[in-house]
Tab-separated table of C-alpha atoms in Angstrom:
chain	number	residue	atom	x	y	z
F	1	MET	CA	-9.883	-151.376	70.290
F	2	SER	CA	-10.977	-151.611	73.780
F	3	ALA	CA	-6.753	-152.019	74.467
F	4	LEU	CA	-5.924	-148.650	72.419
F	5	PHE	CA	-8.523	-146.939	75.052
F	6	ASP	CA	-6.969	-148.333	78.413
F	7	VAL	CA	-3.301	-147.464	77.903
F	8	LEU	CA	-5.002	-143.990	77.778
F	9	THR	CA	-7.419	-144.559	80.392
F	10	GLU	CA	-4.754	-146.047	82.966
F	11	HIS	CA	-2.025	-143.720	81.816
F	12	LEU	CA	-4.497	-140.344	81.705
F	13	ASP	CA	-2.078	-138.423	84.155
F	14	GLU	CA	0.645	-138.963	82.070
F	15	PHE	CA	-0.460	-138.347	78.027
F	16	GLY	CA	-2.301	-135.761	79.776
F	17	GLY	CA	0.569	-134.216	81.512
F	18	GLY	CA	3.003	-133.733	78.203
F	19	LEU	CA	0.039	-132.061	76.510
F	20	TRP	CA	0.036	-130.113	79.761
F	21	VAL	CA	4.389	-129.324	78.929
F	22	THR	CA	4.155	-129.098	75.346
F	23	LEU	CA	1.260	-126.588	75.728
F	24	ARG	CA	3.004	-125.122	78.386
F	25	LEU	CA	6.322	-125.233	75.811
F	26	VAL	CA	4.288	-123.571	72.390
F	27	MET	CA	2.543	-121.288	74.292
F	28	GLY	CA	5.891	-119.649	75.968
F	29	ALA	CA	7.993	-120.075	72.720
F	30	PHE	CA	5.372	-119.054	70.446
F	31	VAL	CA	5.330	-114.859	72.669
F	32	ILE	CA	8.915	-115.159	72.888
F	33	ALA	CA	9.495	-116.475	68.728
F	34	ILE	CA	6.769	-113.027	68.021
F	35	VAL	CA	8.219	-110.346	70.306
F	36	VAL	CA	11.839	-111.220	69.483
F	37	GLY	CA	10.528	-112.489	65.736
F	38	THR	CA	8.515	-108.176	65.001
F	39	VAL	CA	12.056	-106.782	66.435
F	40	VAL	CA	14.355	-108.800	64.505
F	41	ALA	CA	12.367	-107.772	61.368
F	42	ALA	CA	12.622	-104.433	61.951
F	43	LEU	CA	16.004	-104.496	62.892
F	44	ARG	CA	16.155	-105.614	58.897
F	45	ILE	CA	15.036	-103.327	58.269
F	46	ALA	CA	15.954	-100.043	60.326
F	47	PRO	CA	17.507	-96.821	58.123
F	48	SER	CA	20.878	-98.102	59.311
F	49	VAL	CA	23.365	-99.840	57.755
F	50	TRP	CA	24.978	-102.211	60.889
F	51	LEU	CA	21.365	-102.717	61.697
F	52	ARG	CA	20.009	-104.275	59.129
F	53	ARG	CA	23.226	-106.674	59.739
F	54	LEU	CA	22.392	-107.322	63.159
F	55	GLY	CA	19.264	-108.754	61.864
F	56	GLY	CA	21.346	-110.594	59.089
F	57	ILE	CA	23.086	-112.064	61.390
F	58	TYR	CA	19.959	-113.677	63.955
F	59	VAL	CA	18.302	-114.450	61.501
F	60	GLU	CA	21.112	-116.708	59.594
F	61	SER	CA	22.168	-117.655	62.740
F	62	PHE	CA	18.900	-119.456	64.788
F	63	ARG	CA	17.621	-120.839	60.872
F	64	ASN	CA	20.873	-122.178	60.175
F	65	ILE	CA	21.240	-124.038	63.171
F	66	PRO	CA	19.300	-127.158	64.243
F	67	LEU	CA	17.084	-126.943	66.536
F	68	LEU	CA	18.087	-130.068	68.309
F	69	VAL	CA	22.004	-128.115	68.421
F	70	LEU	CA	20.216	-125.462	69.662
F	71	LEU	CA	19.012	-127.372	71.763
F	72	THR	CA	21.949	-129.317	73.943
F	73	MET	CA	23.819	-125.499	73.346
F	74	ALA	CA	21.012	-123.481	75.720
F	75	TYR	CA	21.097	-126.004	78.225
F	76	ALA	CA	23.673	-128.542	77.959
F	77	GLY	CA	26.318	-125.880	76.997
F	78	LEU	CA	25.036	-123.009	79.396
F	79	ARG	CA	24.846	-125.283	82.338
F	80	ARG	CA	28.577	-126.490	81.097
F	81	ALA	CA	29.300	-123.084	81.250
F	82	GLY	CA	28.474	-121.719	84.484
F	83	VAL	CA	25.139	-119.973	83.594
F	84	PRO	CA	22.915	-122.485	85.941
F	85	ILE	CA	19.712	-122.414	83.504
F	86	GLY	CA	16.588	-124.031	84.095
F	87	GLN	CA	15.310	-127.340	82.054
F	88	TRP	CA	12.272	-124.730	80.898
F	89	THR	CA	13.824	-121.325	79.967
F	90	ALA	CA	16.403	-123.285	78.113
F	91	GLY	CA	13.623	-125.373	75.960
F	92	ILE	CA	11.234	-122.527	75.640
F	93	GLY	CA	14.353	-119.871	74.370
F	94	ALA	CA	15.870	-122.187	72.303
F	95	LEU	CA	12.194	-123.300	70.922
F	96	GLY	CA	11.271	-119.556	70.738
F	97	LEU	CA	14.620	-117.982	69.595
F	98	TYR	CA	14.626	-120.338	66.698
F	99	THR	CA	11.588	-119.870	65.798
F	100	ALA	CA	11.857	-116.044	65.526
F	101	ALA	CA	14.223	-116.158	63.081
F	102	TYR	CA	10.887	-117.257	60.301
F	103	VAL	CA	9.292	-115.169	61.808
F	104	ALA	CA	11.126	-112.069	61.659
F	105	GLU	CA	11.715	-113.192	57.336
F	106	VAL	CA	7.886	-113.850	57.682
F	107	LEU	CA	6.393	-110.658	58.836
F	108	ARG	CA	9.524	-108.785	56.770
F	109	SER	CA	7.561	-110.584	53.452
F	110	GLY	CA	4.963	-108.477	54.331
F	111	VAL	CA	6.528	-104.911	55.636
F	112	PHE	CA	7.272	-105.269	51.446
F	113	ALA	CA	3.722	-105.849	51.053
F	114	VAL	CA	3.049	-101.891	51.982
F	115	SER	CA	3.177	-100.184	49.745
F	116	LYS	CA	5.320	-96.623	49.968
F	117	GLY	CA	2.344	-94.765	49.425
F	118	GLN	CA	1.021	-95.644	53.353
F	119	ILE	CA	4.509	-94.957	54.538
F	120	GLU	CA	4.934	-90.978	52.884
F	121	ALA	CA	0.848	-90.763	54.071
F	122	SER	CA	2.123	-91.877	58.046
F	123	LEU	CA	4.919	-89.420	57.217
F	124	SER	CA	3.135	-86.108	55.465
F	125	LEU	CA	0.730	-85.988	58.423
F	126	GLY	CA	4.114	-85.507	61.194
F	127	PHE	CA	4.861	-89.797	62.260
F	128	SER	CA	8.027	-89.934	62.721
F	129	TYR	CA	9.619	-93.378	60.966
F	130	ALA	CA	9.602	-95.546	63.822
F	131	GLN	CA	5.525	-94.649	65.008
F	132	THR	CA	4.956	-94.977	61.427
F	133	LEU	CA	6.144	-98.807	61.808
F	134	ARG	CA	4.792	-99.652	64.566
F	135	ARG	CA	1.206	-97.401	64.442
F	136	ILE	CA	1.495	-98.434	60.137
F	137	VAL	CA	3.718	-100.680	58.206
F	138	LEU	CA	3.569	-104.036	61.113
F	139	PRO	CA	0.253	-103.678	62.575
F	140	GLN	CA	-0.709	-103.453	58.132
F	141	ALA	CA	2.229	-106.411	57.460
F	142	PHE	CA	0.890	-108.469	60.594
F	143	ARG	CA	-2.114	-108.960	59.068
F	144	THR	CA	-1.376	-109.906	55.900
F	145	VAL	CA	2.067	-112.480	56.757
F	146	ILE	CA	-1.620	-114.324	58.857
F	147	PRO	CA	-1.721	-117.234	57.093
F	148	PRO	CA	1.986	-117.743	56.940
F	149	LEU	CA	2.396	-116.982	59.833
F	150	GLY	CA	0.142	-119.904	61.652
F	151	SER	CA	2.316	-122.403	59.151
F	152	ILE	CA	5.480	-121.551	61.072
F	153	THR	CA	3.464	-122.378	65.024
F	154	ILE	CA	1.841	-125.090	63.802
F	155	ALA	CA	5.784	-126.072	63.040
F	156	MET	CA	6.425	-124.752	66.155
F	157	ILE	CA	5.006	-127.098	67.664
F	158	LYS	CA	5.145	-130.162	66.540
F	159	ASN	CA	8.255	-129.039	66.549
F	160	SER	CA	8.654	-128.548	70.581
F	161	ALA	CA	9.126	-132.573	70.418
F	162	ILE	CA	12.409	-132.585	70.227
F	163	ILE	CA	12.496	-131.008	73.729
F	164	GLY	CA	11.797	-134.118	75.291
F	165	VAL	CA	13.736	-136.068	74.071
F	166	SER	CA	16.143	-133.945	74.040
F	167	LEU	CA	18.816	-132.994	77.284
F	168	ILE	CA	16.173	-130.985	78.499
F	169	ALA	CA	14.375	-133.870	78.866
F	170	LEU	CA	11.031	-132.371	79.926
F	171	ASN	CA	7.995	-134.917	80.270
F	172	ASP	CA	6.215	-133.027	77.247
F	173	ILE	CA	3.294	-135.286	74.727
F	174	LEU	CA	6.379	-137.156	73.125
F	175	LYS	CA	8.361	-138.018	76.353
F	176	SER	CA	5.100	-138.895	77.893
F	177	ALA	CA	4.627	-141.662	75.767
F	178	ARG	CA	7.727	-142.871	75.183
F	179	ILE	CA	7.655	-143.818	79.163
F	180	VAL	CA	3.942	-145.067	78.755
F	181	GLN	CA	5.873	-147.785	76.040
F	182	ALA	CA	9.101	-148.290	78.531
F	183	GLU	CA	6.327	-149.075	81.104
F	184	THR	CA	3.716	-151.764	79.269
F	185	PHE	CA	5.325	-152.567	75.825
F	186	LYS	CA	2.786	-150.893	74.191
F	187	THR	CA	3.816	-148.789	71.581
F	188	GLU	CA	2.134	-148.132	68.911
F	189	GLU	CA	-1.369	-146.967	70.980
F	190	ALA	CA	0.733	-144.916	73.223
F	191	PHE	CA	2.541	-142.909	70.193
F	192	LEU	CA	-0.664	-143.185	68.339
F	193	TRP	CA	-2.123	-140.877	72.306
F	194	ALA	CA	1.400	-139.228	71.081
F	195	ALA	CA	0.298	-137.979	67.050
F	196	VAL	CA	-3.598	-136.841	69.206
F	197	GLY	CA	-1.946	-135.410	72.079
F	198	TYR	CA	-0.399	-132.864	68.984
F	199	LEU	CA	-3.195	-132.730	66.652
F	200	LEU	CA	-5.171	-130.878	69.486
F	201	ILE	CA	-3.433	-128.272	69.185
F	202	THR	CA	-2.218	-128.248	66.257
F	203	VAL	CA	-5.840	-127.926	65.014
F	204	THR	CA	-6.635	-125.730	67.633
F	205	ALA	CA	-3.950	-123.368	67.107
F	206	THR	CA	-4.625	-123.594	63.025
F	207	ILE	CA	-8.788	-122.679	63.643
F	208	ALA	CA	-7.684	-119.579	65.655
F	209	PHE	CA	-5.281	-118.866	62.904
F	210	ARG	CA	-8.264	-119.492	60.330
F	211	PHE	CA	-10.499	-116.917	62.710
F	212	LEU	CA	-7.443	-113.898	63.015
F	213	GLU	CA	-7.456	-114.411	59.531
F	214	ARG	CA	-11.210	-114.274	58.620
F	215	ARG	CA	-10.780	-111.192	61.406
F	216	TYR	CA	-7.796	-108.777	60.267
F	217	VAL	CA	-6.489	-109.591	56.731
F	218	ILE	CA	-7.598	-106.785	54.963
F	219	SER	CA	-8.099	-105.844	51.453
F	220	ARG	CA	-6.384	-103.898	49.469
L	1	MET	CA	-17.236	-69.655	36.312
L	2	SER	CA	-17.505	-66.711	35.015
L	3	ALA	CA	-14.102	-65.199	34.018
L	4	GLY	CA	-12.095	-63.091	36.413
L	5	GLY	CA	-13.922	-66.266	39.187
L	6	GLY	CA	-11.235	-66.298	41.230
L	7	ARG	CA	-11.870	-66.249	44.980
L	8	GLN	CA	-12.146	-62.864	46.097
L	9	VAL	CA	-10.916	-64.658	50.264
L	10	ALA	CA	-7.184	-63.819	51.614
L	11	PHE	CA	-6.883	-62.472	48.276
L	12	VAL	CA	-3.792	-60.116	49.121
L	13	PRO	CA	-4.274	-56.704	47.070
L	14	GLY	CA	-0.377	-55.214	44.985
L	15	ALA	CA	0.199	-59.085	44.585
L	16	THR	CA	2.549	-59.898	41.359
L	17	TYR	CA	2.746	-63.211	40.842
L	18	GLY	CA	5.789	-63.912	40.375
L	19	GLY	CA	7.911	-62.757	42.422
L	20	PRO	CA	7.072	-63.340	46.717
L	21	ILE	CA	4.005	-62.365	47.856
L	22	GLU	CA	3.993	-60.979	51.065
L	23	ASP	CA	2.253	-62.694	53.176
L	24	ARG	CA	0.176	-59.699	55.708
L	25	THR	CA	0.821	-61.802	59.520
L	26	THR	CA	4.449	-61.796	58.684
L	27	GLY	CA	5.200	-60.569	56.034
L	28	ALA	CA	7.004	-63.232	54.770
L	29	PRO	CA	5.326	-66.299	51.727
L	30	LEU	CA	4.209	-68.900	53.299
L	31	VAL	CA	6.439	-71.688	51.551
L	32	GLU	CA	10.011	-70.394	49.453
L	33	LEU	CA	11.528	-72.496	47.038
L	34	ARG	CA	14.865	-70.714	45.600
L	35	GLY	CA	16.892	-72.396	43.587
L	36	VAL	CA	15.558	-75.329	43.855
L	37	HIS	CA	17.609	-78.376	42.189
L	38	LYS	CA	16.353	-82.127	41.891
L	39	ALA	CA	18.043	-85.433	40.832
L	40	PHE	CA	16.824	-89.161	40.101
L	41	GLY	CA	20.467	-90.426	39.561
L	42	ASP	CA	20.992	-88.843	35.981
L	43	ASN	CA	17.592	-87.289	35.458
L	44	VAL	CA	17.731	-83.688	36.286
L	45	VAL	CA	13.756	-83.962	37.240
L	46	LEU	CA	13.428	-79.602	39.095
L	47	ARG	CA	15.974	-77.051	37.532
L	48	ASP	CA	16.551	-73.790	39.646
L	49	ILE	CA	13.338	-73.103	40.569
L	50	ASP	CA	12.309	-70.570	42.878
L	51	LEU	CA	8.473	-70.083	43.821
L	52	SER	CA	6.356	-69.015	46.831
L	53	ILE	CA	3.473	-69.273	47.672
L	54	ALA	CA	1.049	-67.349	49.824
L	55	THR	CA	-0.927	-67.591	52.873
L	56	GLY	CA	-4.516	-67.752	51.599
L	57	GLU	CA	-2.968	-68.483	48.329
L	58	ALA	CA	-4.142	-71.504	46.045
L	59	ILE	CA	-2.130	-72.099	43.505
L	60	VAL	CA	-2.306	-75.013	40.226
L	61	ILE	CA	0.858	-77.077	39.588
L	62	ALA	CA	-0.137	-77.219	35.383
L	63	GLY	CA	2.154	-78.855	33.156
L	64	PRO	CA	3.177	-82.300	30.866
L	65	SER	CA	3.243	-85.799	32.504
L	66	GLY	CA	7.265	-85.999	34.112
L	67	SER	CA	7.783	-82.657	33.682
L	68	GLY	CA	8.407	-82.979	38.050
L	69	LYS	CA	5.086	-81.179	39.551
L	70	SER	CA	4.209	-84.523	42.024
L	71	THR	CA	8.140	-83.607	42.248
L	72	MET	CA	8.249	-80.146	42.984
L	73	LEU	CA	5.183	-80.855	46.288
L	74	ARG	CA	7.306	-83.809	47.507
L	75	CYS	CA	9.503	-81.553	48.031
L	76	ILE	CA	7.627	-79.069	49.730
L	77	ASN	CA	7.472	-81.732	53.422
L	78	GLY	CA	10.482	-83.249	53.108
L	79	LEU	CA	8.998	-86.125	51.460
L	80	GLU	CA	11.652	-85.871	48.930
L	81	GLU	CA	15.619	-83.811	49.625
L	82	VAL	CA	16.564	-81.464	47.146
L	83	ASN	CA	19.657	-81.802	45.726
L	84	SER	CA	20.806	-78.206	45.863
L	85	GLY	CA	18.022	-75.040	46.655
L	86	SER	CA	16.481	-74.590	49.381
L	87	VAL	CA	12.945	-74.850	50.386
L	88	LEU	CA	11.431	-72.834	53.676
L	89	PHE	CA	8.263	-72.970	55.219
L	90	GLU	CA	7.788	-70.394	57.473
L	91	GLY	CA	10.915	-69.533	56.985
L	92	ALA	CA	12.646	-71.676	58.391
L	93	PRO	CA	14.276	-74.521	56.576
L	94	VAL	CA	12.829	-78.038	55.257
L	95	ASP	CA	15.281	-80.430	55.888
L	96	PRO	CA	14.008	-84.287	55.581
L	97	GLY	CA	16.621	-85.383	58.493
L	98	SER	CA	16.011	-82.719	60.495
L	99	LYS	CA	13.992	-82.875	63.581
L	100	ALA	CA	12.036	-79.899	62.918
L	101	ILE	CA	10.622	-82.005	60.314
L	102	ARG	CA	8.106	-82.870	62.013
L	103	LEU	CA	6.343	-80.566	62.556
L	104	MET	CA	6.510	-78.116	60.069
L	105	ARG	CA	4.782	-81.589	58.750
L	106	ALA	CA	1.930	-81.940	61.037
L	107	ASP	CA	1.266	-78.166	59.795
L	108	ILE	CA	1.754	-79.258	55.433
L	109	GLY	CA	-1.249	-81.152	55.380
L	110	MET	CA	-0.792	-84.034	51.721
L	111	VAL	CA	-3.889	-85.230	49.353
L	112	PHE	CA	-2.253	-88.642	47.642
L	113	GLN	CA	-3.146	-89.717	44.059
L	114	GLN	CA	-3.611	-93.255	45.628
L	115	PHE	CA	-5.491	-92.226	49.013
L	116	ASN	CA	-2.666	-93.481	50.795
L	117	LEU	CA	-5.296	-94.302	53.814
L	118	PHE	CA	-5.038	-96.845	56.600
L	119	PRO	CA	-6.168	-99.534	55.341
L	120	HIS	CA	-6.382	-101.565	58.724
L	121	LYS	CA	-8.119	-98.538	60.448
L	122	SER	CA	-12.124	-97.553	59.811
L	123	VAL	CA	-12.832	-93.977	58.726
L	124	LEU	CA	-12.866	-92.349	62.274
L	125	ASP	CA	-10.338	-93.933	63.043
L	126	ASN	CA	-7.994	-92.944	59.944
L	127	ILE	CA	-8.633	-88.952	60.606
L	128	VAL	CA	-8.449	-89.309	64.732
L	129	LEU	CA	-5.039	-91.059	64.704
L	130	ALA	CA	-2.489	-88.052	63.647
L	131	PRO	CA	-3.958	-85.256	65.797
L	132	VAL	CA	-4.391	-87.408	69.061
L	133	LYS	CA	-0.796	-89.476	67.763
L	134	VAL	CA	1.236	-86.058	67.033
L	135	LYS	CA	-0.591	-83.219	67.978
L	136	GLY	CA	-1.558	-85.305	71.369
L	137	ILE	CA	-4.899	-83.885	71.173
L	138	GLU	CA	-8.075	-85.138	73.592
L	139	PRO	CA	-9.445	-89.118	72.057
L	140	ASP	CA	-12.640	-87.659	72.853
L	141	VAL	CA	-12.684	-84.184	71.151
L	142	ALA	CA	-10.308	-85.033	68.107
L	143	ARG	CA	-13.495	-88.307	67.403
L	144	ALA	CA	-15.846	-85.254	66.954
L	145	ARG	CA	-13.772	-83.056	65.261
L	146	ALA	CA	-14.152	-86.488	62.979
L	147	ARG	CA	-16.583	-86.328	62.448
L	148	GLU	CA	-17.306	-83.007	61.769
L	149	LEU	CA	-14.677	-83.050	58.901
L	150	LEU	CA	-16.158	-85.804	57.754
L	151	GLU	CA	-19.875	-84.645	57.926
L	152	THR	CA	-17.757	-81.434	55.746
L	153	VAL	CA	-16.682	-83.397	53.565
L	154	GLY	CA	-20.462	-85.451	53.297
L	155	ILE	CA	-20.415	-89.016	54.406
L	156	PRO	CA	-20.385	-88.345	57.823
L	157	GLU	CA	-22.472	-91.805	57.514
L	158	LYS	CA	-19.110	-93.970	56.787
L	159	ALA	CA	-17.470	-93.291	60.348
L	160	ASP	CA	-17.355	-96.160	61.495
L	161	ALA	CA	-17.024	-98.410	57.862
L	162	SER	CA	-13.480	-99.714	56.168
L	163	PRO	CA	-11.621	-97.490	53.516
L	164	ALA	CA	-11.372	-100.522	51.843
L	165	ASP	CA	-16.163	-101.253	51.783
L	166	LEU	CA	-15.609	-96.851	49.802
L	167	SER	CA	-15.473	-95.387	46.715
L	168	GLY	CA	-12.159	-93.407	45.183
L	169	GLY	CA	-14.011	-90.582	45.677
L	170	GLN	CA	-15.057	-91.418	49.402
L	171	GLN	CA	-11.876	-92.321	50.510
L	172	GLN	CA	-9.927	-89.336	48.567
L	173	ARG	CA	-12.702	-87.225	50.600
L	174	VAL	CA	-11.361	-89.023	53.452
L	175	ALA	CA	-7.834	-88.469	52.958
L	176	ILE	CA	-8.841	-84.994	52.562
L	177	ALA	CA	-10.626	-85.174	55.686
L	178	ARG	CA	-7.725	-86.503	57.458
L	179	ALA	CA	-5.184	-84.210	56.170
L	180	LEU	CA	-7.457	-81.168	58.026
L	181	ALA	CA	-8.331	-82.848	60.691
L	182	MET	CA	-4.995	-82.089	62.125
L	183	ASP	CA	-6.400	-77.749	61.278
L	184	PRO	CA	-2.527	-77.607	59.000
L	185	LYS	CA	-1.098	-74.520	57.648
L	186	LEU	CA	-1.054	-75.111	53.234
L	187	MET	CA	-2.746	-78.489	51.869
L	188	LEU	CA	-0.923	-80.200	48.888
L	189	PHE	CA	-2.414	-82.288	46.393
L	190	VAL	CA	-1.159	-83.963	44.206
L	191	GLU	CA	-2.764	-85.112	41.356
L	192	PRO	CA	-5.743	-85.656	44.109
L	193	THR	CA	-8.671	-86.759	41.247
L	194	SER	CA	-6.595	-89.020	39.014
L	195	ALA	CA	-7.524	-92.125	39.714
L	196	LEU	CA	-11.200	-91.756	39.645
L	197	ASP	CA	-13.562	-92.894	37.471
L	198	PRO	CA	-14.907	-89.969	36.170
L	199	GLU	CA	-18.592	-88.864	37.648
L	200	MET	CA	-16.412	-88.930	41.701
L	201	ILE	CA	-13.939	-86.807	40.247
L	202	ARG	CA	-16.205	-82.988	41.004
L	203	GLU	CA	-16.714	-84.355	44.299
L	204	VAL	CA	-13.819	-84.136	45.429
L	205	LEU	CA	-13.134	-81.099	43.140
L	206	ASP	CA	-16.214	-79.274	44.934
L	207	VAL	CA	-14.370	-80.355	48.258
L	208	MET	CA	-11.020	-79.156	47.197
L	209	ARG	CA	-13.192	-75.138	45.785
L	210	GLU	CA	-14.812	-74.653	49.492
L	211	LEU	CA	-11.583	-75.937	50.832
L	212	ALA	CA	-9.771	-72.492	48.745
L	213	ARG	CA	-13.422	-70.297	49.088
L	214	GLY	CA	-12.986	-71.342	52.951
L	215	GLY	CA	-8.446	-69.644	52.203
L	216	MET	CA	-7.046	-72.614	52.383
L	217	THR	CA	-3.144	-72.149	51.961
L	218	MET	CA	-2.760	-75.028	49.130
L	219	ALA	CA	-1.053	-76.489	46.535
L	220	VAL	CA	-2.864	-78.356	43.559
L	221	VAL	CA	-0.511	-80.170	40.658
L	222	THR	CA	-3.933	-81.648	38.500
L	223	HIS	CA	-5.325	-81.484	35.293
L	224	GLU	CA	-8.864	-80.326	36.034
L	225	MET	CA	-7.967	-77.147	34.076
L	226	GLY	CA	-11.699	-77.250	34.561
L	227	PHE	CA	-11.002	-76.893	38.458
L	228	ALA	CA	-7.882	-74.619	37.980
L	229	ARG	CA	-9.462	-71.629	35.468
L	230	GLU	CA	-12.276	-71.479	38.178
L	231	VAL	CA	-10.478	-72.043	41.593
L	232	CYS	CA	-6.868	-70.965	41.794
L	233	ASP	CA	-4.662	-67.690	41.956
L	234	ARG	CA	-2.201	-68.424	39.986
L	235	ILE	CA	-1.368	-71.098	37.775
L	236	VAL	CA	2.371	-72.078	37.723
L	237	PHE	CA	3.412	-74.372	34.117
L	238	ILE	CA	6.230	-76.260	33.834
L	239	ASP	CA	7.657	-78.037	31.843
L	240	GLU	CA	10.912	-80.372	32.364
L	241	GLY	CA	11.822	-79.336	35.928
L	242	VAL	CA	11.331	-76.050	35.129
L	243	ILE	CA	9.074	-72.858	35.672
L	244	VAL	CA	7.800	-71.719	31.768
L	245	GLU	CA	6.128	-68.986	33.096
L	246	GLN	CA	3.558	-68.616	36.216
L	247	GLY	CA	0.470	-66.251	36.683
L	248	PRO	CA	-3.389	-65.777	36.575
L	249	PRO	CA	-5.392	-69.194	35.169
L	250	ASP	CA	-7.296	-66.103	32.758
L	251	GLU	CA	-4.455	-65.167	31.374
L	252	PHE	CA	-2.817	-68.774	30.574
L	253	PHE	CA	-5.584	-69.977	29.488
L	254	LYS	CA	-6.711	-66.913	26.928
L	255	ALA	CA	-2.858	-65.645	26.931
L	256	ALA	CA	0.103	-67.727	27.440
L	257	LYS	CA	2.781	-66.028	27.266
L	258	SER	CA	5.297	-69.395	25.933
L	259	PRO	CA	5.444	-70.972	22.870
L	260	ARG	CA	5.077	-73.671	25.157
L	261	ALA	CA	2.031	-73.443	27.420
L	262	ARG	CA	-0.120	-71.933	24.907
L	263	GLU	CA	0.814	-75.461	23.122
L	264	PHE	CA	-0.115	-76.918	26.794
L	265	VAL	CA	-3.385	-75.236	26.298
L	266	ASP	CA	-4.929	-76.034	22.872
L	267	LYS	CA	-4.177	-79.632	23.639
L	268	ILE	CA	-6.109	-79.171	27.297
L	269	ILE	CA	-8.428	-76.803	25.503
L	270	HIS	CA	-9.307	-79.443	21.891
L	271	HIS	CA	-8.719	-83.089	23.500
């Protein structure tokens, strides 16, 4: 038992650093996922057929390519094409854009849950279609889909582990555990602490989403 | 309650029912429908509708379910696009695709059967939102006005409540206050009491009655014939998408000209 804690205390720098790297990765990716996901959802419900198609193409592209392939394309692919993209930009960008496709789909379902009467009430007050979307439809859609957004966020946090083992090779939780394992050969302990690291973040996210749900979910 | 109890406010002398009624300020009716035709696919809902509403007038649109009453009101603020004919508001065409439509809608309040309050906003924010964001009124001014309106509709204590915590009657009164906050020139009521429990219908009708007495121009689709008889200046009877007849409520209830209207009145009075 003490061996288990020794691995942690002796390699606190690696594990702590890994936790911090993963945290920054998922926070950055989360912001991108929400912002891009909202824009794509708006495209997918736009009055124009072409905008809707554009949104559809986005979702199908980013949802149907494995994350590992996306990460490789975003980093090695772009660099070989002459774009000097950094590890962080590639990692956060690819994970964020990938997750945005799921956010867009969930939000779109949330938009359908907003009654037509809400839109008509807003239009009848003199709001434009864009204002109606921004002030009436999307805020309600977000509140409706808080629980599935929580699931997507947790999946995203776990998916972030692929960044460390991909060509991007940032020292996130999983990568740090692999380094510790390579140095000490204490495989079970290293990966157990990696699991605890991910749990810390996912459980925090779960609690945060529970709070949002209690606070904002609308009773109709 | 008494016969001839229609309100005297803003009653236009010498007006002839059926034809365009002169508005004292501009000489033109506030709303005019000319030869309006509306169909949803093969289902023709409005046929060749001609209707004028004068400033200050309160009309009730009556008729059997599915006769096109609600659709007609929805054409007035462009929530529905007409297939042919024209809808004019203050003499200008109502075109849902035009830029001008937003300004017109800002001047036309609409109250819906299902209230349609914004569930993610408090009662006060529901009322304040459009005046601030559409008309650019100062938030403090808009909030003060919203509280006044809540007072008028009898629920000042509910300003900070969530719509979900209100009864149906209270929600509909907030919806009326929300529409009034835009200082509309016209109020459209689409079956405002049809989704309410009987004991709440009165509180909503009371607010509407006061509004009519205050001279608000209103068009009301309702099955509340007591309200029609007591409050409105004119009843417009629609059946199968056609205006069958229209006239002052006393005439309509006592001696409707068309057999269909008589049948309708008989059913309502003896139900």
